[in-house]
Tab-separated table of C-alpha atoms and ligand atoms in Angstrom:
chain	number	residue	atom	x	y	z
A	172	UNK	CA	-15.088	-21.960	2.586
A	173	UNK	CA	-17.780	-19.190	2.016
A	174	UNK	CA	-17.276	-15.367	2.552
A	175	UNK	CA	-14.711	-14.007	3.638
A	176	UNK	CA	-14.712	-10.118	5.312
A	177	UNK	CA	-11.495	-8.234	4.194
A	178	UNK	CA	-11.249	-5.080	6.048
A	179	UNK	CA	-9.240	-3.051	4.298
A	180	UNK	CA	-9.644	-4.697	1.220
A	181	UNK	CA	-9.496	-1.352	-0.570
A	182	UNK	CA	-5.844	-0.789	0.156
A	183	UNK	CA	-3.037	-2.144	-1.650
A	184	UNK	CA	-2.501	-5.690	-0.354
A	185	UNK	CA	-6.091	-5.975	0.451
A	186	UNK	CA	-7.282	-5.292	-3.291
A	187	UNK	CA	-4.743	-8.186	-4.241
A	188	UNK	CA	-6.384	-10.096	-1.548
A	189	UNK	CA	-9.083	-9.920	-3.495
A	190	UNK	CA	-8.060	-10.307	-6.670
A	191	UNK	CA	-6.438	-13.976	-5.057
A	192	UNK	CA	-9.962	-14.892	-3.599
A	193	UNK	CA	-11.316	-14.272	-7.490
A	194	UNK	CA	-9.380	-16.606	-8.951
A	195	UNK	CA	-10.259	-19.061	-6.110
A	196	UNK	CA	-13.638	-18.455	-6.855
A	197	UNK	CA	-13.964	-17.020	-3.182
A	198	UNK	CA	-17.368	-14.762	-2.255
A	199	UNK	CA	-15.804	-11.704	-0.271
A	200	UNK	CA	-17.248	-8.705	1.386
A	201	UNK	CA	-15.180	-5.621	1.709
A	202	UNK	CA	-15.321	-3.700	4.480
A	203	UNK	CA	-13.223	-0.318	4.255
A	204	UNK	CA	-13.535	3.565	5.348
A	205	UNK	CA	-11.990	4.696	2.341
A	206	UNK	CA	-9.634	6.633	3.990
A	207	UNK	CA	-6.437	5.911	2.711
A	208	UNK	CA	-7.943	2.532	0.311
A	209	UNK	CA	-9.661	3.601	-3.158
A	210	UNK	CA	-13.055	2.384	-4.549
A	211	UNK	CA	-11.983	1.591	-7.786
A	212	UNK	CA	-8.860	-0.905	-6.358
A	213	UNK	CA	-12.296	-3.669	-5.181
A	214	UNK	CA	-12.369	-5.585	-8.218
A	215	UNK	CA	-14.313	-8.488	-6.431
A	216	UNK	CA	-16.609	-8.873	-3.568
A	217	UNK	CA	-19.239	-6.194	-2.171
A	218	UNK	CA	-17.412	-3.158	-0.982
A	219	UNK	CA	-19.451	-1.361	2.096
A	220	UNK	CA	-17.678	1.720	3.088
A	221	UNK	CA	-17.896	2.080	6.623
A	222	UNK	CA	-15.574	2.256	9.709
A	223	UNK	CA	-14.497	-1.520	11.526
A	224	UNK	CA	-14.573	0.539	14.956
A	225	UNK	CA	-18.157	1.642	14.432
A	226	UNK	CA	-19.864	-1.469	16.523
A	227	UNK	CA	-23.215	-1.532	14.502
A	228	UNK	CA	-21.241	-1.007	10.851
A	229	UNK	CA	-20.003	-4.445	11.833
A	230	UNK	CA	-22.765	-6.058	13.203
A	231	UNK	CA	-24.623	-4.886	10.148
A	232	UNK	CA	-22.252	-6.819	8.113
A	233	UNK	CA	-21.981	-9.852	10.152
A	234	UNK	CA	-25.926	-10.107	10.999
A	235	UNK	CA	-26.678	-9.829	6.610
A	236	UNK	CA	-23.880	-12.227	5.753
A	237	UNK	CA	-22.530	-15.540	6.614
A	238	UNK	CA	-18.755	-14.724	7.324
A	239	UNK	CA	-16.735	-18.181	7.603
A	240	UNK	CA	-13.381	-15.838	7.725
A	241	UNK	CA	-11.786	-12.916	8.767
A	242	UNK	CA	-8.664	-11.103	6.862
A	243	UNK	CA	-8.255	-7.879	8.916
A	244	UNK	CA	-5.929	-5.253	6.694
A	245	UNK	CA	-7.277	-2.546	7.705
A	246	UNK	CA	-4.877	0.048	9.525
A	247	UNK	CA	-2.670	3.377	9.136
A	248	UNK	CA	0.839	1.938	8.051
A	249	UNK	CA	2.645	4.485	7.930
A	250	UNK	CA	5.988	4.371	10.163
A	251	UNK	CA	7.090	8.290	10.277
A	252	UNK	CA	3.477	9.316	10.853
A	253	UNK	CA	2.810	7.135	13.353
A	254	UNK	CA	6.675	8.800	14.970
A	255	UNK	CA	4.788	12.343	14.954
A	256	UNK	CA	1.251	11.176	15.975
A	257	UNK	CA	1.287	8.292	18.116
A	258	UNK	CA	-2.373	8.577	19.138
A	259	UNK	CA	-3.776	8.333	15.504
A	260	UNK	CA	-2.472	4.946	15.611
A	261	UNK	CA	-2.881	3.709	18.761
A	262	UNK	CA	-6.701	4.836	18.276
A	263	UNK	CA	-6.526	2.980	14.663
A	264	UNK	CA	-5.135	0.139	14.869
A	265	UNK	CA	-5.954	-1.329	18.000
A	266	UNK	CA	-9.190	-0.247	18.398
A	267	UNK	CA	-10.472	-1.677	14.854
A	268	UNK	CA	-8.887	-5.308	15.902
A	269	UNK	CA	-11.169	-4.381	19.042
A	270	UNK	CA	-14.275	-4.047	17.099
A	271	UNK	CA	-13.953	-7.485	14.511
A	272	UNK	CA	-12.726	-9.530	17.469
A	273	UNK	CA	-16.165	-8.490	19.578
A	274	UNK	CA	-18.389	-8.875	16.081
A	275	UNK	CA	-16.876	-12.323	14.898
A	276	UNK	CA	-16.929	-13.330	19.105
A	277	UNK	CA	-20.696	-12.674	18.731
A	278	UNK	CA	-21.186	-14.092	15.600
A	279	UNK	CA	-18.972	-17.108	16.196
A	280	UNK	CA	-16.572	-16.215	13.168
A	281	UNK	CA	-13.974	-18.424	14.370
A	282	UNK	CA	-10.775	-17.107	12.360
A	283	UNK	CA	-9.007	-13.939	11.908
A	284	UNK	CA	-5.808	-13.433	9.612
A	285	UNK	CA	-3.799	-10.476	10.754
A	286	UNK	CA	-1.728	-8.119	8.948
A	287	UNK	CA	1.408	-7.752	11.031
A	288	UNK	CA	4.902	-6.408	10.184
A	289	UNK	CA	8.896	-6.719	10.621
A	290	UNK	CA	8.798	-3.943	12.277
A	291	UNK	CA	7.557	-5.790	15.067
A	292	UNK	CA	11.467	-6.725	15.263
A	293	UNK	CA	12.830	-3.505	15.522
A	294	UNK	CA	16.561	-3.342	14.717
A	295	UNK	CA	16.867	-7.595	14.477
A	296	UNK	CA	19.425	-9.014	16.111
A	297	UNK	CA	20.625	-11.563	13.203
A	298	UNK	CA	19.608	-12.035	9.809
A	299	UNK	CA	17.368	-13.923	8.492
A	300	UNK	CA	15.263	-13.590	11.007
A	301	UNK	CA	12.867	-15.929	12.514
A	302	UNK	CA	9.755	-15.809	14.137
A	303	UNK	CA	11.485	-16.518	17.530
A	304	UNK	CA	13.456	-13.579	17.474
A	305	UNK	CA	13.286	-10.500	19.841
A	306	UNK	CA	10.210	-8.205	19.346
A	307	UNK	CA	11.329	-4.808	19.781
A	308	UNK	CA	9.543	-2.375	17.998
A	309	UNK	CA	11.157	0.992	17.313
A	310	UNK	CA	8.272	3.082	16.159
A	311	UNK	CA	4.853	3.284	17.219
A	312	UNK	CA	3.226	1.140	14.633
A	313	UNK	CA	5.111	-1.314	14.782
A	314	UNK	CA	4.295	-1.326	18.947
A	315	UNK	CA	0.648	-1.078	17.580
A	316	UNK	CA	0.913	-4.595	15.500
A	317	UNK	CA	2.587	-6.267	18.168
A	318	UNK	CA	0.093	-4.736	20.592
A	319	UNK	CA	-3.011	-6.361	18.620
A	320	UNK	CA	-0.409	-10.012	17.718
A	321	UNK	CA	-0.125	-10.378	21.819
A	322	UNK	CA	-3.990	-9.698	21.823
A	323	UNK	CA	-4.786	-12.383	19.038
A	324	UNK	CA	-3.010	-14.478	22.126
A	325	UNK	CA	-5.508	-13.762	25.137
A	326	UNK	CA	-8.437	-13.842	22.396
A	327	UNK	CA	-7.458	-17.192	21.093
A	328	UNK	CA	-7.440	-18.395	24.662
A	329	UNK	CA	-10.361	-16.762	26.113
A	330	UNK	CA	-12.948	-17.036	23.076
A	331	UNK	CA	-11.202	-19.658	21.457
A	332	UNK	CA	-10.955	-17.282	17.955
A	333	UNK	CA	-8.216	-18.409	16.018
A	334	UNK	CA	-5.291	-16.236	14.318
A	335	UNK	CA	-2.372	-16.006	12.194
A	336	UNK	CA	-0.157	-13.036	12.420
A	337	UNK	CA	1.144	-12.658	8.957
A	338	UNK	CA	4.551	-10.483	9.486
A	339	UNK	CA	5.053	-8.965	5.913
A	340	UNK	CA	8.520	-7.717	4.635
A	341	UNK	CA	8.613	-5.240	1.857
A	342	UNK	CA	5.029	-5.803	-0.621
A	343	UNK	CA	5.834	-4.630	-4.117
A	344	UNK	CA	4.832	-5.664	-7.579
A	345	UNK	CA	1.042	-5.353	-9.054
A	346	UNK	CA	-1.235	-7.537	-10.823
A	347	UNK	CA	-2.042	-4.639	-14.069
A	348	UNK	CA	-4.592	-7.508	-15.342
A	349	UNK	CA	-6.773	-7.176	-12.507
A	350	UNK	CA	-6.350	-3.827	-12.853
A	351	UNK	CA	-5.065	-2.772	-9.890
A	352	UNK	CA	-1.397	-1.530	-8.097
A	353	UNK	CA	-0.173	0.819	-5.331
A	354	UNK	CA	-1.496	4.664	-4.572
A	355	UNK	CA	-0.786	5.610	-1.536
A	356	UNK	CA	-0.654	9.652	-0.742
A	357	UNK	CA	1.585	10.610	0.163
A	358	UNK	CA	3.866	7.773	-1.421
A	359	UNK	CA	6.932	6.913	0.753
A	360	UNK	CA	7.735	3.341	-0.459
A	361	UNK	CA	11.234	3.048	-2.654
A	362	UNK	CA	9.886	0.819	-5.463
A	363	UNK	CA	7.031	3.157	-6.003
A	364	UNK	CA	9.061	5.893	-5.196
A	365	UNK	CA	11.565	5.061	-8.080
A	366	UNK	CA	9.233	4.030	-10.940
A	367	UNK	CA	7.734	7.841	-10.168
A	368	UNK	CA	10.859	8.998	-11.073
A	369	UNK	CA	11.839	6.686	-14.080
A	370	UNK	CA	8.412	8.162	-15.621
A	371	UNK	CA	9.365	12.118	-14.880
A	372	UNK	CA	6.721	12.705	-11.668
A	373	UNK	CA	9.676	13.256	-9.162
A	374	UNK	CA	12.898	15.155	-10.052
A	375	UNK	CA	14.813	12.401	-8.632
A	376	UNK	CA	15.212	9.113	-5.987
A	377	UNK	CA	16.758	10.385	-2.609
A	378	UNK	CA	18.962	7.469	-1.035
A	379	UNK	CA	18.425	7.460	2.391
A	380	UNK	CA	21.915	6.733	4.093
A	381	UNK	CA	24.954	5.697	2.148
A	382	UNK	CA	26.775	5.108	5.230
A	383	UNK	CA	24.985	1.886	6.556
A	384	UNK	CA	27.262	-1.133	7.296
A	385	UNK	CA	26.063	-3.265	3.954
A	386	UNK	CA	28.009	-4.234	0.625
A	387	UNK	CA	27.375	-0.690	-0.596
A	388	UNK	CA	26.641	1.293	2.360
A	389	UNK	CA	22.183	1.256	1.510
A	390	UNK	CA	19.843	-0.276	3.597
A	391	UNK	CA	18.597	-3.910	2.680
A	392	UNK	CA	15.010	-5.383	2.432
A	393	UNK	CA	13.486	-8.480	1.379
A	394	UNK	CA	10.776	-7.575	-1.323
A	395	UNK	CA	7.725	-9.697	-1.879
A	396	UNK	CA	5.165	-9.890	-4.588
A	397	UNK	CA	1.697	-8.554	-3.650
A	398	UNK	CA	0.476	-11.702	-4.782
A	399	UNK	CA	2.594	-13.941	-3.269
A	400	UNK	CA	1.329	-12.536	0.547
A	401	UNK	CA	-1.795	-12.260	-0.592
A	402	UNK	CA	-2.079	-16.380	-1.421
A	403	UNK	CA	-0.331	-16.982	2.180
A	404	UNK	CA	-3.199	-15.376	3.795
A	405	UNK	CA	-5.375	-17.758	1.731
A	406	UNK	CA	-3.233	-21.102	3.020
A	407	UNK	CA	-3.153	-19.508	6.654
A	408	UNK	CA	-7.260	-19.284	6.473
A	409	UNK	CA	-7.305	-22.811	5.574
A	410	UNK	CA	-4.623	-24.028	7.903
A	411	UNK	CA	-6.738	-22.372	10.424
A	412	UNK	CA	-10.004	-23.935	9.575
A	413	UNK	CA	-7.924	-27.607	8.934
A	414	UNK	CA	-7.298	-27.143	13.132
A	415	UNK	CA	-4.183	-25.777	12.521
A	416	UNK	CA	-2.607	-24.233	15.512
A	417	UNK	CA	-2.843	-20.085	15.608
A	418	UNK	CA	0.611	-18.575	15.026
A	419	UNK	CA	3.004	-15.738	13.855
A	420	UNK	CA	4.587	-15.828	10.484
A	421	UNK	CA	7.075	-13.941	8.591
A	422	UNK	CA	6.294	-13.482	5.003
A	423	UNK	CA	9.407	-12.379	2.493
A	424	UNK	CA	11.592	-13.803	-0.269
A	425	UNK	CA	14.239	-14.858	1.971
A	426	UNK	CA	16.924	-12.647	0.144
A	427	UNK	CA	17.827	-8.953	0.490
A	428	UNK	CA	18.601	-6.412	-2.247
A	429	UNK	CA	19.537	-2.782	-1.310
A	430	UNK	CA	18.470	0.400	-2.386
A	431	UNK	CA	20.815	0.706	-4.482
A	432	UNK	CA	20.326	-2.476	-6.002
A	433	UNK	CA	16.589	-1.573	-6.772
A	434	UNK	CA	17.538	1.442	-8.450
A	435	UNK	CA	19.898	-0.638	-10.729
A	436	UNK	CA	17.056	-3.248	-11.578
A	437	UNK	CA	14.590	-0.331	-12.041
A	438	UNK	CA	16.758	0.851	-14.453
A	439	UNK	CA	17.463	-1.927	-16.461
A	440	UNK	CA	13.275	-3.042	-16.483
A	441	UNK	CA	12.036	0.238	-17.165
A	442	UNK	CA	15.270	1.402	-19.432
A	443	UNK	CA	14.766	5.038	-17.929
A	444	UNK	CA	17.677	6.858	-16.409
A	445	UNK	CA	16.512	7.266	-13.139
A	446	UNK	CA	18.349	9.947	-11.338
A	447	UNK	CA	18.929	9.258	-7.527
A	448	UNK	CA	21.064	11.471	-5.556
A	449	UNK	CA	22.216	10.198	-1.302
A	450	UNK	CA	20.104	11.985	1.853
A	451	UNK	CA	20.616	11.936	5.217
A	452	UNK	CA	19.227	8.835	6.946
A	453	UNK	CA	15.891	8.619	7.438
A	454	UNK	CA	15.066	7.986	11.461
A	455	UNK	CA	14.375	4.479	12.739
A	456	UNK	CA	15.602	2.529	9.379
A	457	UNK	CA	16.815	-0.845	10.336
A	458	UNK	CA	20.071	-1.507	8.326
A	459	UNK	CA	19.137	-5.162	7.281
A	460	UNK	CA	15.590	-6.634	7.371
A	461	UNK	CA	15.531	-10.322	5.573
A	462	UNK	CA	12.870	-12.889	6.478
A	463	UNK	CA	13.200	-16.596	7.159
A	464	UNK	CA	10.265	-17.768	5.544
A	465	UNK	CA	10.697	-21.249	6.438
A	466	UNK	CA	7.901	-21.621	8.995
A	467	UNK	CA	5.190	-20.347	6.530
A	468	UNK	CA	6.720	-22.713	3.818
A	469	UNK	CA	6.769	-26.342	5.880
A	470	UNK	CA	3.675	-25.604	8.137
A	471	UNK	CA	1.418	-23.814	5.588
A	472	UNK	CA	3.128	-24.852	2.012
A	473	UNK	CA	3.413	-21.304	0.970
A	474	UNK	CA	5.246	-21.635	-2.040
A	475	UNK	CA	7.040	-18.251	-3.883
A	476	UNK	CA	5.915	-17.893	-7.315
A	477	UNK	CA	7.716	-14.241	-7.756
A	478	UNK	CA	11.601	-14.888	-6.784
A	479	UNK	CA	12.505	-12.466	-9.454
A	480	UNK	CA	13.398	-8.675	-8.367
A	481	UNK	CA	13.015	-7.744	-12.013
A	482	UNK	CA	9.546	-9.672	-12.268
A	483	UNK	CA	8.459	-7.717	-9.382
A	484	UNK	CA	9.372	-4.334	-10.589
A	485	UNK	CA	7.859	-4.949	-13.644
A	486	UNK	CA	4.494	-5.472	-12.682
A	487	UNK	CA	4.587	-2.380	-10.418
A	488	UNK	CA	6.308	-0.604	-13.102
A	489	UNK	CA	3.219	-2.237	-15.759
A	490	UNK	CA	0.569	-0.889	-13.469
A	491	UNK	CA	2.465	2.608	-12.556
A	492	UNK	CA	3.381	3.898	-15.790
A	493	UNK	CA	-0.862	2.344	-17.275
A	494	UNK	CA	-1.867	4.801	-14.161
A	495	UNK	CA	0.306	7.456	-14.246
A	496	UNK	CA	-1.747	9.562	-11.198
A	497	UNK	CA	-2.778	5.944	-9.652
A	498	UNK	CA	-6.482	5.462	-9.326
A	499	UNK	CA	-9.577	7.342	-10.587
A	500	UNK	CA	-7.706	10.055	-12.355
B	32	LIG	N1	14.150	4.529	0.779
B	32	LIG	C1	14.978	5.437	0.153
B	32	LIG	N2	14.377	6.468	-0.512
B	32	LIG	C2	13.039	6.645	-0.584
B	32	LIG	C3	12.205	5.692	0.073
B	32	LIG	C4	12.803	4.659	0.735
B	32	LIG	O1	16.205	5.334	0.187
B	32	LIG	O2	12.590	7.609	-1.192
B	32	LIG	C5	14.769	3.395	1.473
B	32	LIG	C6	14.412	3.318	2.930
B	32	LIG	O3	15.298	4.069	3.700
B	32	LIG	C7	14.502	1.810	3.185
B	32	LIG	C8	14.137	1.177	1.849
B	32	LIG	O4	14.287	2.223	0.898
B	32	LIG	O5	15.823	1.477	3.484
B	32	LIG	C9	12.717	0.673	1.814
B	32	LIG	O6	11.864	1.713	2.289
B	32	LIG	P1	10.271	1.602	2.219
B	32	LIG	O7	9.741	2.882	2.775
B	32	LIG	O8	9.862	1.193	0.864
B	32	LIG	O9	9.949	0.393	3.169
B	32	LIG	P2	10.357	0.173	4.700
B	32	LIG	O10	11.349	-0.955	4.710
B	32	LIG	O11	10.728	1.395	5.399
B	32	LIG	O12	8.947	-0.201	5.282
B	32	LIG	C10	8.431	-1.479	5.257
B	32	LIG	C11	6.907	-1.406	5.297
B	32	LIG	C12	6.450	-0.809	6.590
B	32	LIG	C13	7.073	-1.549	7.737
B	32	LIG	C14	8.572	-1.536	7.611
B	32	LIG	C15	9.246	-2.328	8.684
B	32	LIG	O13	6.434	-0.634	4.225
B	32	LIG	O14	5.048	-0.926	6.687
B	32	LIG	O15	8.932	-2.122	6.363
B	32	LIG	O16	10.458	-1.735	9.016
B	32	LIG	F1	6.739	-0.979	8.908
């Protein structure tokens, strides 16, 4: 395969994306607005800062190079902002999925790798849960991801583009020799969240609900190594290309810890006392989210090289306390 166009590549997963196409020995050209993604995280590949819902920024791109792929990362993620301004990303999300499906229809780019999300699921209705399960987001962007999966679906059809719709769990961990790990401003993700306060930046970790129905009463997730997503999208790109059929596919560990487990194995890698006091829920937190991740292991041969909770705090823990205020600082 020859270039591949991340957009988004300057935000977390994406800059891992890149650092997984490096060691493939994969061209790639970034394309990324900068507004929530950082310069400094493209270690590899030709970052041009523009917007994916800007028509001619994308023809640009596509007319200049020969794209044989399409990873499209780029979108607002964030679940309570997208609660209090719906619009934002509505506007986003879809709209930018809009703009690379018209630019690789005209440019016959003939595969697109999507980041989706569990929260396409919404509150599941078993655990693990599978790719046939209920969709049912409970936040808008979640309804956003599923919006642009179903549209992968009519594209696929109609121009004959085809996807994968990689649902990630939890991403976590950081790969400090490539120089590179997780900003995001504000921060609102627990692993980040917790090393921040294991190196003094935050007086403490609030618990968000001790009263959940779990073995201690905090909410579960299935946490997965940057790294470890960022190779499926690579086997997903090349399942595509094989004539492998277009699909959705979850993308976790397969096992759950809970928040207060995280705390615990923060504690014992980074041998800070991390104080961590309980809060009041925070709205629209599923109690349980595990993935089966059996589809993306027999029909693309993803194989977990992280299965360690420790491993994976350590690397974000590595990167955080290297880059104490996160990128150029
Ligand atoms: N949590 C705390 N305290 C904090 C931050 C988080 O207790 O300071 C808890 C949350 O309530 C949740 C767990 O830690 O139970 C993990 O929270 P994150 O914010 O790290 O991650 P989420 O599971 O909420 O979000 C992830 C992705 C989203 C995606 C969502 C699907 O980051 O993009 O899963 O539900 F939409």
């Amino acid at each position: 395969m020859g270039k591949i166009l991340v957009a988004g590549g300057a935000g977390y997963i994406g800059s891992h994306m890149l650092d997984c196409l490096s060691m493939r020995g994969m061209d790639a050209v970034v394309a990324d607005n900068l507004s929530t993604g950082h310069a400094a995280a493209v270690k590899h590949g030709e970052l041009i800062v523009g917007d994916i819902r800007d028509a001619n920024f994308l023809n640009g791109i596509f007319s200049k190079h020969k794209i044989d792929g399409v990873i499209d990362f780029a979108a607002f993620s964030l679940v309570g902002e997208s609660c209090s301004d719906p619009l934002k990303y509505y506007a986003n999300n879809v709209t930018g999925t809009i703009e690379l499906l018209r630019a690789m229809h005209r440019h016959n780019v003939g595969s697109i790798v999507f980041s989706s999300t569990a929260a396409v699921y919404g509150e599941p209705e078993k655990q693990p849960i599978e790719e046939t399960d209920r969709t049912l987001p409970t936040n808008p962007y979640g309804e956003t991801k599923l919006a642009i999966e179903r549209m992968l679906g009519w594209c696929a059809e109609a121009y004959g583009i085809k996807y994968a719709s990689l649902r990630y769990f939890n991403a976590a961990g950081a790969d400090p020799a490539f120089g590179i790990g997780e900003d995001h401003s504000p921060e609102t993700h627990l692993i980040p969240i917790v090393l921040k306060a294991a190196l003094g930046k935050r007086s403490h970790v609030g618990i968000y609900g001790t009263d959940y129905h779990t073995k201690d009463g905090t909410c579960i997730r299935d946490y997965i190594h940057v790294l470890d997503l960022a190779n499926a999208h690579l086997l997903a790109l090349e399942f595509l290309e094989k004539g492998g059929e277009s699909g959705v596919f979850n993308l976790g560990n397969g096992s759950g810890f809970s928040v207060l487990e995280i705390i615990e194995a923060a504690r014992r890698v980074t041998g800070m006392d991390i104080p961590a006091r309980p809060e009041a829920r925070r709205a629209g937190d599923p109690s349980v989210l595990v993935a089966s991740n059996e589809k993306a292991a027999s029909v693309l041969g993803w194989k977990i090289e992280h299965t360690s909770i420790e491993d994976i705090i350590a690397s974000a823990w590595e990167w955080q306390s290297a880059h104490p205020e996160g990128y150029g600082k």
